[in-house]
Coordinates of C-alpha atoms and ligand atoms in Angstrom, one line a residue:
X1 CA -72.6 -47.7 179.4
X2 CA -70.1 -49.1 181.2
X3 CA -68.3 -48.4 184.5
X4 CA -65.3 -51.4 184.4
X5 CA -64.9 -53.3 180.9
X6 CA -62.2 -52.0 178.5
X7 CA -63.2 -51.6 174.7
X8 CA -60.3 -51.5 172.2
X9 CA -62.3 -49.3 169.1
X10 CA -64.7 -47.4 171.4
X11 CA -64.1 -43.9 172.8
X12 CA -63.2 -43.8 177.0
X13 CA -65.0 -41.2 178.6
X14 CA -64.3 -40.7 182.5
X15 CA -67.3 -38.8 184.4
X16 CA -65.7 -36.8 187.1
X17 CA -67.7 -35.3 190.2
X18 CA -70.8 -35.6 191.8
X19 CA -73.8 -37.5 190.1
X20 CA -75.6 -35.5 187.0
X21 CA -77.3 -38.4 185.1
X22 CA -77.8 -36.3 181.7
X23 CA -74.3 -36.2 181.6
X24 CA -74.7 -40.0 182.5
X25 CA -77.0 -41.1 179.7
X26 CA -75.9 -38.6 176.6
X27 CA -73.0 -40.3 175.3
X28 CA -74.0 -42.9 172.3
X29 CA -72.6 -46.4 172.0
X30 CA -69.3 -45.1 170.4
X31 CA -67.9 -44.6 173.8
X32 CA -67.1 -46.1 177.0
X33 CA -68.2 -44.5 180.0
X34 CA -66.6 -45.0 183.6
X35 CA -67.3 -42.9 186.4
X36 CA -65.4 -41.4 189.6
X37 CA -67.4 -39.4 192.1
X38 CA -64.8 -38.8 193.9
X39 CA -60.8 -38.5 194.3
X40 CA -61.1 -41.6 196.0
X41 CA -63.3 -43.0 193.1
X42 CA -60.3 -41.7 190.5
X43 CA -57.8 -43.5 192.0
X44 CA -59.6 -46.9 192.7
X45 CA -59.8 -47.1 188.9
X46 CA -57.7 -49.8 186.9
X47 CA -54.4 -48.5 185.8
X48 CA -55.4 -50.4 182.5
X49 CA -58.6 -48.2 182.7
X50 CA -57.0 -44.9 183.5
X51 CA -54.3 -45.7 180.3
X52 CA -57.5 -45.9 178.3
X53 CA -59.2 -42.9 179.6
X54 CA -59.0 -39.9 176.3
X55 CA -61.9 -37.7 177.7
X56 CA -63.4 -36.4 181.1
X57 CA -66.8 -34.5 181.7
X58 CA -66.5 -32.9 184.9
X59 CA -69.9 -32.1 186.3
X60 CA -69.4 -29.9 189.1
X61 CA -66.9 -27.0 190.5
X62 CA -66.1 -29.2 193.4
X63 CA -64.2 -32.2 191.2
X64 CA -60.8 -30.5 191.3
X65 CA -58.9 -31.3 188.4
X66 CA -55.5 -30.8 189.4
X67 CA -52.0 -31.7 188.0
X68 CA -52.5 -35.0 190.5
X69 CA -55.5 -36.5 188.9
X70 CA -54.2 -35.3 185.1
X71 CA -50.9 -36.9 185.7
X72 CA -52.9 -40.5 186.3
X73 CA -54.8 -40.0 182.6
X74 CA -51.6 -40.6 180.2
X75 CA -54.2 -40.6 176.8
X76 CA -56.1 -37.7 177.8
X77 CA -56.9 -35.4 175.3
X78 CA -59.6 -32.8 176.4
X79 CA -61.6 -32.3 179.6
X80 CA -64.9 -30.7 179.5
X81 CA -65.9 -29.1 181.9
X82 CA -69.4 -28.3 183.3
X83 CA -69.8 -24.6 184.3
X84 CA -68.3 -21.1 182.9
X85 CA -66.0 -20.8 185.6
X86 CA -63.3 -23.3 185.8
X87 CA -61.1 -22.3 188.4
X88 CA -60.9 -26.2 189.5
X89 CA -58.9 -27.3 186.4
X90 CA -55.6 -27.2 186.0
X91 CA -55.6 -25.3 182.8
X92 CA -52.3 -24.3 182.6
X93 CA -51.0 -27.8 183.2
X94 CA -53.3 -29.1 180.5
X95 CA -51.8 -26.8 178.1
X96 CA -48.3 -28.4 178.9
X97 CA -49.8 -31.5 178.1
X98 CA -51.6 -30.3 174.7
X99 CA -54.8 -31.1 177.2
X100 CA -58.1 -28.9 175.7
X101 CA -59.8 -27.5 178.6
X102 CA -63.9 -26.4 177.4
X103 CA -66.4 -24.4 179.6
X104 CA -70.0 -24.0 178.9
X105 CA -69.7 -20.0 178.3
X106 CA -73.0 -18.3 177.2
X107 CA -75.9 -20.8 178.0
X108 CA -75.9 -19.5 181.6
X109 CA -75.2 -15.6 181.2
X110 CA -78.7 -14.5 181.5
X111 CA -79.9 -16.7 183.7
X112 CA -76.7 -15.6 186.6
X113 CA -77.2 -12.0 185.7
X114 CA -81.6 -12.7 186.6
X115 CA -79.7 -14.0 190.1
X116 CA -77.5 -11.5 190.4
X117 CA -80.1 -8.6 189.8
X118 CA -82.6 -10.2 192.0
X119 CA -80.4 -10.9 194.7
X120 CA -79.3 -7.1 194.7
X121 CA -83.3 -6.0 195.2
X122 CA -83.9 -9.1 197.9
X123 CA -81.1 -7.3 199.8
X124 CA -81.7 -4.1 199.6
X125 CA -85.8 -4.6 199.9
X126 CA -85.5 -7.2 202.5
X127 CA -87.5 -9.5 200.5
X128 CA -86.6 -12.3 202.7
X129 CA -87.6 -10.3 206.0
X130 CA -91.0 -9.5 204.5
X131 CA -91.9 -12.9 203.8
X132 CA -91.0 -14.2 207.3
X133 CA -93.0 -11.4 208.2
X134 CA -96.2 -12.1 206.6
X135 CA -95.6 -15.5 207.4
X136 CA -95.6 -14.6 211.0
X137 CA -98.8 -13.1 211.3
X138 CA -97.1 -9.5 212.3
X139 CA -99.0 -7.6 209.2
X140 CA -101.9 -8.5 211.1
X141 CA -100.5 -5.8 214.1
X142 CA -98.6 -3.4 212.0
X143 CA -97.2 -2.5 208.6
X144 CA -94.2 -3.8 207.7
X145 CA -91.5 -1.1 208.3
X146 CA -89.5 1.0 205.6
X147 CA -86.6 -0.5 203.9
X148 CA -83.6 1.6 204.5
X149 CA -82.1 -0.1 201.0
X150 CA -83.4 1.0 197.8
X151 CA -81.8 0.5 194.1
X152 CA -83.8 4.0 193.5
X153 CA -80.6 6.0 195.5
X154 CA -77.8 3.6 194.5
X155 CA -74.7 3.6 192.3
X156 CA -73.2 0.2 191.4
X157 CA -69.5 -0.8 190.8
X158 CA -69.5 -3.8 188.9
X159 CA -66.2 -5.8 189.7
X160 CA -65.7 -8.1 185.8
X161 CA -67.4 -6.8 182.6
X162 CA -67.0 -10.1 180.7
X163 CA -69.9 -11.9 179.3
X164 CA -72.1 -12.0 182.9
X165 CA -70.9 -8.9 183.9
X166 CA -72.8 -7.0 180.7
X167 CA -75.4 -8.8 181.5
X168 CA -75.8 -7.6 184.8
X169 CA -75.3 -3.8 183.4
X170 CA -77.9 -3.7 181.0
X171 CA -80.4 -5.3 183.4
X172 CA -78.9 -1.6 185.9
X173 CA -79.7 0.1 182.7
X174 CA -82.9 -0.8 182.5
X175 CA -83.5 -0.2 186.2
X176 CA -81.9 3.2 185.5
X177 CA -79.2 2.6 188.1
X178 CA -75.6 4.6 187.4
X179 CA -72.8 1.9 186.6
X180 CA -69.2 2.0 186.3
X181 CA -67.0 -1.4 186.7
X182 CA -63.6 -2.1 187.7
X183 CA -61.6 -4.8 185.4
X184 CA -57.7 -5.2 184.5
X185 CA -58.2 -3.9 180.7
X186 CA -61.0 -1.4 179.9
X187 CA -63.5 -3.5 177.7
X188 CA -63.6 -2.6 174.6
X189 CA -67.9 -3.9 174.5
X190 CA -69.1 -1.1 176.6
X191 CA -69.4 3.0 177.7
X192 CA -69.2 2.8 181.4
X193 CA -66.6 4.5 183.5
X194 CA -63.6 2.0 184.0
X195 CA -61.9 1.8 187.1
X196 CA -58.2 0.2 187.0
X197 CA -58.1 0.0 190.8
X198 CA -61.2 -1.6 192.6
X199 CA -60.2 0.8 196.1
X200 CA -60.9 4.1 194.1
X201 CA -64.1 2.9 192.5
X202 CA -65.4 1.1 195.8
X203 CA -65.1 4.9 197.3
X204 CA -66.7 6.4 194.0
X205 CA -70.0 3.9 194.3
X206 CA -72.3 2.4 197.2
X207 CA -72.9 -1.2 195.6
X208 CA -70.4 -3.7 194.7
X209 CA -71.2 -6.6 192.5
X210 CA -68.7 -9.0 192.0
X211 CA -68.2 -11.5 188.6
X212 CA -64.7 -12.2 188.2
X213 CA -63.6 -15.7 188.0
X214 CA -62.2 -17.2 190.9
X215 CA -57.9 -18.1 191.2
X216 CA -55.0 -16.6 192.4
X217 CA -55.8 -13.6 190.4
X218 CA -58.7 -12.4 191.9
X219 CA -58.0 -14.6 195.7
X220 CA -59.5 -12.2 198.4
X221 CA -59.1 -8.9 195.9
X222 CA -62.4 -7.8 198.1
X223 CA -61.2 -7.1 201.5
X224 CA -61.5 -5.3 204.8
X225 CA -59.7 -2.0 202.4
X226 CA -62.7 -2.5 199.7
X227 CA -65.4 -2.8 202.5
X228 CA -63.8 0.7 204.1
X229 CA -63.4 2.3 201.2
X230 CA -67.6 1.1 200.1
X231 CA -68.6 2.7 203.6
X232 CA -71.6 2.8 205.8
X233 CA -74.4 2.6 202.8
X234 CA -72.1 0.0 201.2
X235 CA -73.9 -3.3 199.9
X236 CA -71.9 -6.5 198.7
X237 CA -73.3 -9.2 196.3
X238 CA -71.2 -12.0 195.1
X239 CA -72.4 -14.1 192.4
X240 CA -68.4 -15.1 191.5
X241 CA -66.5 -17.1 193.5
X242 CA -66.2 -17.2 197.2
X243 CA -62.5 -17.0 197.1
X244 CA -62.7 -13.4 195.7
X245 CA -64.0 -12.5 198.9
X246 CA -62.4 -12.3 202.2
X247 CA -64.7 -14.3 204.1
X248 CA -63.4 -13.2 207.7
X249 CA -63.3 -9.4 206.3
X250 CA -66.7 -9.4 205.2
X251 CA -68.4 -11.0 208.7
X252 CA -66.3 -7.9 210.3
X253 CA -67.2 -5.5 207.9
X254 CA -71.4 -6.6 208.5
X255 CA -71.0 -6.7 212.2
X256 CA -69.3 -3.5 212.8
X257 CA -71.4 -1.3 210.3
X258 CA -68.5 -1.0 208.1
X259 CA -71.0 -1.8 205.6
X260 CA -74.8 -1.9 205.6
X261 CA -75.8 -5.2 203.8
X262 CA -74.8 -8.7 201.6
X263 CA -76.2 -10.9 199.0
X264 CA -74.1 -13.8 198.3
X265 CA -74.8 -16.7 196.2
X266 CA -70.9 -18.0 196.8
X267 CA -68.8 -18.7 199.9
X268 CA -65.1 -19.6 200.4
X269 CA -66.1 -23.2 201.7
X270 CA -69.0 -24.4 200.4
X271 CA -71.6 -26.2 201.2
X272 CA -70.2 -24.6 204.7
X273 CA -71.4 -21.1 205.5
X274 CA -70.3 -19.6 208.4
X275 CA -72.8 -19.1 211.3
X276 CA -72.3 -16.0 211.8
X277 CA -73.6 -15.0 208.4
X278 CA -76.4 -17.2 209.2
X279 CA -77.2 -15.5 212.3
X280 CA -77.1 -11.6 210.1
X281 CA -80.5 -9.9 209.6
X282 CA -78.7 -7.7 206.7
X283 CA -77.2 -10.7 204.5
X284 CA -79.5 -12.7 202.0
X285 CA -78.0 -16.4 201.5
X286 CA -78.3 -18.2 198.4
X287 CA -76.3 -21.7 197.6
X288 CA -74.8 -21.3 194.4
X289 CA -77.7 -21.4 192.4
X290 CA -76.4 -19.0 189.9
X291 CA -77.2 -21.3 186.9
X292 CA -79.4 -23.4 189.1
X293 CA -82.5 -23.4 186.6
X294 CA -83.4 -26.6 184.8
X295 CA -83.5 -25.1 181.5
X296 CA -80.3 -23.4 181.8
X297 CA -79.0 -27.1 183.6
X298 CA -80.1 -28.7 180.4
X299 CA -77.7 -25.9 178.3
X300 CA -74.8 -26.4 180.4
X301 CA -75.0 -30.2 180.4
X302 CA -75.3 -30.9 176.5
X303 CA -72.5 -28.4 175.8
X304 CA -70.2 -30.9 177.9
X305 CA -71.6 -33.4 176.1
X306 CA -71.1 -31.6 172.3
X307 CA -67.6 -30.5 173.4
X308 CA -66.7 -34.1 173.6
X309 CA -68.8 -35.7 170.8
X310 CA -67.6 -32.5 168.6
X311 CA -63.3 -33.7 169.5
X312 CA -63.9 -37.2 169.4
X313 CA -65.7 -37.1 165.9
X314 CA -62.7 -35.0 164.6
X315 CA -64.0 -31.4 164.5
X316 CA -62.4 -28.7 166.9
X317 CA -64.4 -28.1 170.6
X318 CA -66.8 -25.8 170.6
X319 CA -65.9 -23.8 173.7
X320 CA -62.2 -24.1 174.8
X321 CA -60.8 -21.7 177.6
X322 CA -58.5 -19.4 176.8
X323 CA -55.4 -21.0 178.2
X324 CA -55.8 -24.2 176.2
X325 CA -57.0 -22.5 172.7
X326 CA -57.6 -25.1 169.5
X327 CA -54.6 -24.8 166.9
X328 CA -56.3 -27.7 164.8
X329 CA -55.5 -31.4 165.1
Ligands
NAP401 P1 -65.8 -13.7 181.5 O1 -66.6 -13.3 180.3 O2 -64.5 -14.4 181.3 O3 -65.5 -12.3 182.3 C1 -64.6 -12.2 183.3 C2 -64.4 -10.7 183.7 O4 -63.6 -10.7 184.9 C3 -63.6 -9.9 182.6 O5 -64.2 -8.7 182.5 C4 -62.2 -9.8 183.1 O6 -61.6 -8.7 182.6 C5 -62.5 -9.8 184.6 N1 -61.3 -10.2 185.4 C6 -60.7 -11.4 185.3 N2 -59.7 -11.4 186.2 C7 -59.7 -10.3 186.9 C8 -58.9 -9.7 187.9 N3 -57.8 -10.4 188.4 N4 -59.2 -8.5 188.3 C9 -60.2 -7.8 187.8 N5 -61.0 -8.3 186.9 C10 -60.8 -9.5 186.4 O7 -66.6 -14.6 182.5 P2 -68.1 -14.7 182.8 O8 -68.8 -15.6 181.8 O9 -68.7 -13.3 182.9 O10 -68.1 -15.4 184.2 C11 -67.4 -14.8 185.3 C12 -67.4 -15.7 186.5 O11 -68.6 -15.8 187.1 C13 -67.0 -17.2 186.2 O12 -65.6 -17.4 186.0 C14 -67.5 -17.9 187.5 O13 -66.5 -18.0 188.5 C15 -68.7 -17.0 188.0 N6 -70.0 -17.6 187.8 C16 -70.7 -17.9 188.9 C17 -72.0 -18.5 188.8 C18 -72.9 -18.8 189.9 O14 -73.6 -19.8 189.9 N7 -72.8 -18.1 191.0 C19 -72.4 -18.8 187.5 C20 -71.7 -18.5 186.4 C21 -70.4 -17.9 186.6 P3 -60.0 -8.5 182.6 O15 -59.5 -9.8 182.0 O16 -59.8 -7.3 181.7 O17 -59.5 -8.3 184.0
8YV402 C1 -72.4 -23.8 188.4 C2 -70.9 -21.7 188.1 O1 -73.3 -23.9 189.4 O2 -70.7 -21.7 185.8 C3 -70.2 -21.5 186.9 O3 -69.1 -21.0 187.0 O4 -70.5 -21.4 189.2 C4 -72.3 -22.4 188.1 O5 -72.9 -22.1 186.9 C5 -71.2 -24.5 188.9 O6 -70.1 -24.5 188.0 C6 -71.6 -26.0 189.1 O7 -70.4 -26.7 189.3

């Protein structure tokens, strides 16, 4: 490895983002491989590296790779891009540029829909409560008291019904929990009630569970109208992106009763989590740990690493996005 010389027959390979050493140490002596942490990092690189530069592994959702940092890779011919949701790539702008964009779709589905479901029964059966409390030495006075929460009495709107989102379902099947789900299109993989406007289904259902990919599309689509319209039983979890939730609303919404309890795994600025979620009895806090397993890590990381090895030895990516699809080289 390398992370300065220039080789003329060897493949350039730019590691983007904050340190993952698999990523580091998978790529064979047929390539080159520089690295930049940071923005910063990006730039300080050699314009006679960057000219050189024909794939990047991004390794985390917080290297954004926007039209800036593109427009300094001339050769570029495919970024790879660690996670399912990639919301911090410019795809569309790396279609313009005949840029594949791959995701590591699939290897993580179970794993975030185990999150999601747990995190739903750690909120409602204050999991997190009863630990402290045992902790504590309280059980040694009284019994801890009844949950008000139960999955027994609840019915769940799931907001997305793509890959994670079905995964999330049939775990509420299982569980014998009622589900129906609000998308754009009705999904052609499954029977539950569809919803084509989150407001009426938030007012149908007591439980929101939210798996959309982050962007403008879905930018604060739960708000202070969602959290009325979920009402005073109403329970949030976000295992998406924080964007999709109106921070501010949802602080409001938990203080004032509006609703009864969170579980979030995502926030709008992380690592930053405001302290008045901190400070909430009825919230359980996770940081994005999703995918957070070291199996699943392991999945992620070498289907970055096959997307690349796969382009570069002349084969088509295994996983592009769908704004960047392969039409063969
Ligand atoms: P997916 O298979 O692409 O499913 C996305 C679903 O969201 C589809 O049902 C899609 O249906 C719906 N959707 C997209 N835009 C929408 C909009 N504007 N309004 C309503 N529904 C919309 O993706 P996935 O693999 O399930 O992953 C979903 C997201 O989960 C990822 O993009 C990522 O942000 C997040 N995630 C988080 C973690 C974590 O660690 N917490 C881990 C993995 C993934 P329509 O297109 O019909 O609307
Ligand atoms: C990762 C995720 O933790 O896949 C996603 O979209 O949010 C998580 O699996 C994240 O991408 C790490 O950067």
């Amino acid at each position: 490895m390398s992370t300065g010389s220039i080789s003329s027959d060897k493949i350039d390979l730019l590691i983007y983002g904050p340190v993952r050493p698999i990523l580091e140490n998978g790529f064979s002596d047929h390539f080159v491989v520089h690295k930049a942490e940071t923005r910063g990092d990006l730039e300080r690189l050699t314009p006679a590296i960057r000219e050189k530069i024909r794939g990047i592994a991004v390794t985390d959702h917080t290297a954004r790779v926007d039209k800036d940092s593109l427009s300094q890779l001339p050769r570029l011919e495919l970024v790879s891009s660690f996670g399912v949701g990639y919301d911090h790539v410019d795809a569309k702008y790396a279609a313009e540029r005949n840029i594949i964009v791959t995701n590591t779709p699939d290897v993580l589905t179970e794993e975030v829909a185990d999150v999601a479901m747990g995190l739903l029964i750690c909120t409602l059966r204050e999991f997190i409560k009863a630990d402290r409390y045992v902790r504590s030495g309280l059980w040694q006075t009284q019994n801890y008291p009844l949950s008000v929460g139960s999955l027994r009495d609840r019915k769940v709107g799931i907001v997305g019904m793509g890959r994670i989102g079905q995964a999330i379902a049939r775990r509420l099947d299982a569980s014998l929990v009622p589900v129906v789900y609000h998308t754009r299109n009705p999904s052609k993989d499954v029977s539950y009630k569809h919803y084509p406007d989150l407001i009426e289904m938030a007012k149908a259902v007591d439980t929101l569970m939210v798996i959309v990919p982050g962007g403008a599309s879905t930018n604060k689509m739960v708000n202070a109208e969602v959290f009325k319209a979920l009402g005073p039983r109403g329970v949030l979890v976000n295992v998406a992106r924080g964007s999709v939730v109106d921070e501010a609303a949802l602080v409001q919404a938990l203080k004032s009763g509006t609703i009864l309890a969170a579980g979030l795994d995502v926030f709008a600025a992380e690592p930053n989590v405001p302290d008045e979620l901190k400070s909430m009895q009825n919230v359980v806090l996770l940081p994005h740990v999703g995918s957070a397993s070291v199996v699943t890590r392991n999945a992620m990381n070498q289907l970055v690493i096959d997307n690349l090895k796969s382009w570069f030895s002349g084969k088509a990516p295994l996983t592009p996005v769908a704004e960047t699809p392969f039409k063969g080289r």
